[in-house]
Short mmCIF file of C-alpha atoms and ligand atoms in Angstrom, two decimals:
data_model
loop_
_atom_site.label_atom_id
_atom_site.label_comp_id
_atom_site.label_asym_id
_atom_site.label_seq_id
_atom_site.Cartn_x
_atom_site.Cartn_y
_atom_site.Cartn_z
CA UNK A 229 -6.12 -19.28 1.41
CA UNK A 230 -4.69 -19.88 -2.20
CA UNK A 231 -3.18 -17.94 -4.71
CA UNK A 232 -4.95 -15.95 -6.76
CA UNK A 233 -4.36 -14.56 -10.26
CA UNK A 234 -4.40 -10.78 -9.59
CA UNK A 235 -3.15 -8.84 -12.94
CA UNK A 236 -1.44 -9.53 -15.96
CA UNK A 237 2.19 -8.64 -15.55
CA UNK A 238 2.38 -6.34 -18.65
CA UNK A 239 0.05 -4.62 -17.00
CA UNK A 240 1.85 -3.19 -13.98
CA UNK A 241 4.58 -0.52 -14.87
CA UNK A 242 7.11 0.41 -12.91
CA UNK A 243 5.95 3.28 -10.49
CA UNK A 244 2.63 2.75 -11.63
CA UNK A 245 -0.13 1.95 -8.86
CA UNK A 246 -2.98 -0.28 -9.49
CA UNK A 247 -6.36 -1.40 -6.80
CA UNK A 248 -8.20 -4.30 -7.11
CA UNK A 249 -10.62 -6.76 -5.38
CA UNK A 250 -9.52 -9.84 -4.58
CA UNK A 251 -12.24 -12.11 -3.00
CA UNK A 252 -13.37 -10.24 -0.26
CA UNK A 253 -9.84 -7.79 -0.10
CA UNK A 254 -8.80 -4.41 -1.22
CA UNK A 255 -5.49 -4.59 -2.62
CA UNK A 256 -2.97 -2.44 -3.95
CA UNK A 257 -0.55 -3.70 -6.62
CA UNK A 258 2.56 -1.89 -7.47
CA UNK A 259 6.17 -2.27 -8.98
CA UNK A 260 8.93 -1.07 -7.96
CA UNK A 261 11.77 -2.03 -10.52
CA UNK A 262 11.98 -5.81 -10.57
CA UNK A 263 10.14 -5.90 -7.76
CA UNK A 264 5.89 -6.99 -7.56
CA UNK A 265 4.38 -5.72 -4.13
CA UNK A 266 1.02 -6.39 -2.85
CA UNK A 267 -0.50 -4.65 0.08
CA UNK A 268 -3.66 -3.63 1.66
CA UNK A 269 -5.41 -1.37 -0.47
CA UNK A 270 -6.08 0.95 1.64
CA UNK A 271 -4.15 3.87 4.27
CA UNK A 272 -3.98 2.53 7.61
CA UNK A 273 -4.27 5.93 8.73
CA UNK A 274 -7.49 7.38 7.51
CA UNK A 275 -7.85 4.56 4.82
CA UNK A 276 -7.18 6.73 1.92
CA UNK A 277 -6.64 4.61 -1.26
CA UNK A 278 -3.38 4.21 -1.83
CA UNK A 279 -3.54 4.06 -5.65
CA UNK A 280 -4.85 7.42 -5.46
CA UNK A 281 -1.81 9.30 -5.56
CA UNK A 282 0.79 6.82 -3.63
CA UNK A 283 4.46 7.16 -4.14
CA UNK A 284 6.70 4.82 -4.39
CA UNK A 285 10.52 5.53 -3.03
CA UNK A 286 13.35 4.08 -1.18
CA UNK A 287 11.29 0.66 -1.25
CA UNK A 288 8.41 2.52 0.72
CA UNK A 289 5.37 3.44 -0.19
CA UNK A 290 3.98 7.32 0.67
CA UNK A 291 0.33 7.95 1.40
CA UNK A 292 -0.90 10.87 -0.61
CA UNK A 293 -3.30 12.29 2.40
CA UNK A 294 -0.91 12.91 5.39
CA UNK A 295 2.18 11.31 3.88
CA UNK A 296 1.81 8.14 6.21
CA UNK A 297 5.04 6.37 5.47
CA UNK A 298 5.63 1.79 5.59
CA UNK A 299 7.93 -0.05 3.73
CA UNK A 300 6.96 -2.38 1.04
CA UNK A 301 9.04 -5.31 2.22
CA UNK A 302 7.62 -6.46 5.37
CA UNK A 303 4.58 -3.34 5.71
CA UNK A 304 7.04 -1.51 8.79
CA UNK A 305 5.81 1.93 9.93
CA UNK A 306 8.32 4.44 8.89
CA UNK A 307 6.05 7.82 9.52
CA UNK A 308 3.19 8.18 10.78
CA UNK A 309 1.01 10.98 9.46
CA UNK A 310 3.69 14.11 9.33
CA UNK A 311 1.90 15.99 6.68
CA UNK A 312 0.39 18.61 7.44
CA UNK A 313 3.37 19.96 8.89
CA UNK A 314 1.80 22.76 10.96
CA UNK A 315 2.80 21.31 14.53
CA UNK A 316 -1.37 21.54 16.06
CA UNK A 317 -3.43 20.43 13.40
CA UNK A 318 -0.42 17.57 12.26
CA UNK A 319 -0.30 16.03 15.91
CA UNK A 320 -3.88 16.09 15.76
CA UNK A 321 -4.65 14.61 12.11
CA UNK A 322 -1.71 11.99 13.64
CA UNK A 323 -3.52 11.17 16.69
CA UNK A 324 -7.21 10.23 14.78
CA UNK A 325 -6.12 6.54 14.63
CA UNK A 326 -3.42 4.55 16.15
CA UNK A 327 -0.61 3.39 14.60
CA UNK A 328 -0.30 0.14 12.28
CA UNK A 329 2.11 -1.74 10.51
CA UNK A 330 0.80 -2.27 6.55
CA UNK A 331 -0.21 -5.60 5.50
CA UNK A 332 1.50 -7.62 2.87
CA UNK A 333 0.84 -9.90 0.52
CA UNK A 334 2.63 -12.66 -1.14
CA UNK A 335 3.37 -12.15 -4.76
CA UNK A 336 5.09 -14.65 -7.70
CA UNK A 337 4.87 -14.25 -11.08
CA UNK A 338 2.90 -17.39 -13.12
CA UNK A 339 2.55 -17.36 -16.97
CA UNK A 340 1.47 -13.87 -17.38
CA UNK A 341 -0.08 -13.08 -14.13
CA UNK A 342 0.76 -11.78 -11.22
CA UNK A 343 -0.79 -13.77 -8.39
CA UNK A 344 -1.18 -12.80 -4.97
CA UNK A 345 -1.55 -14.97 -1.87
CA UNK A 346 -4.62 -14.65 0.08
CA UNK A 347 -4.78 -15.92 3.94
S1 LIG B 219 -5.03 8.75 5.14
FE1 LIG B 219 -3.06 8.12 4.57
S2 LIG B 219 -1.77 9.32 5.80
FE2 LIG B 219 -3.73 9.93 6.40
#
């Protein structure tokens, strides 16, 4: 329960996505304009890294796998695995874990670090 520095802000550029452990945690680090997120590092679909290939768009952020969809703000479901789009095998790939909000992490910037907030 403290912050924690997590990267140095030159570090992150916009678009780009960056994991990291963070005491015991799996984190994701990305920016989005002006804009530092932190999340769980991890898909809550099928736990596919989300640096791995995650987009970033419309203040959401796109799981590479089965394009599993939350926003970056508060970690809201948007879409839940859609991808692939070939109705039997996508309801199925959809139904292998139930659905979860994203969690988020505090950010602020300090000196040159990013720091993230760890409950
Ligand atoms: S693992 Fe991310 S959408 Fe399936």
């Amino acid at each position: 329960m403290a912050w924690r520095n997590a990267v140095k802000l030159s570090k992150v550029k916009s678009g780009n996505l960056r994991m990291l452990n963070l005491g015991s945690k799996i984190i994701m680090i990305c920016r989005d304009g002006d804009d530092f997120h932190a999340t769980e590092g991890l898909c809550r679909h099928m736990r596919w890294p989300l640096s791995w290939g995650g987009k970033i768009e419309d203040g959401c952020i796109t799981c590479p796998l089965h394009q599993t969809r939350h926003r970056l703000d508060d970690g809201e479901l948007v879409e839940w695995a859609p991808f692939p789009l070939f109705p039997p095998y996508g309801k199925f790939v959809g139904k292998l874990s139930k659905k979860k909000n994203l969690k988020i992490y505090n950010t602020r910037m300090s000196g040159e670090y990013l720091q993230v907030y760890l409950d």
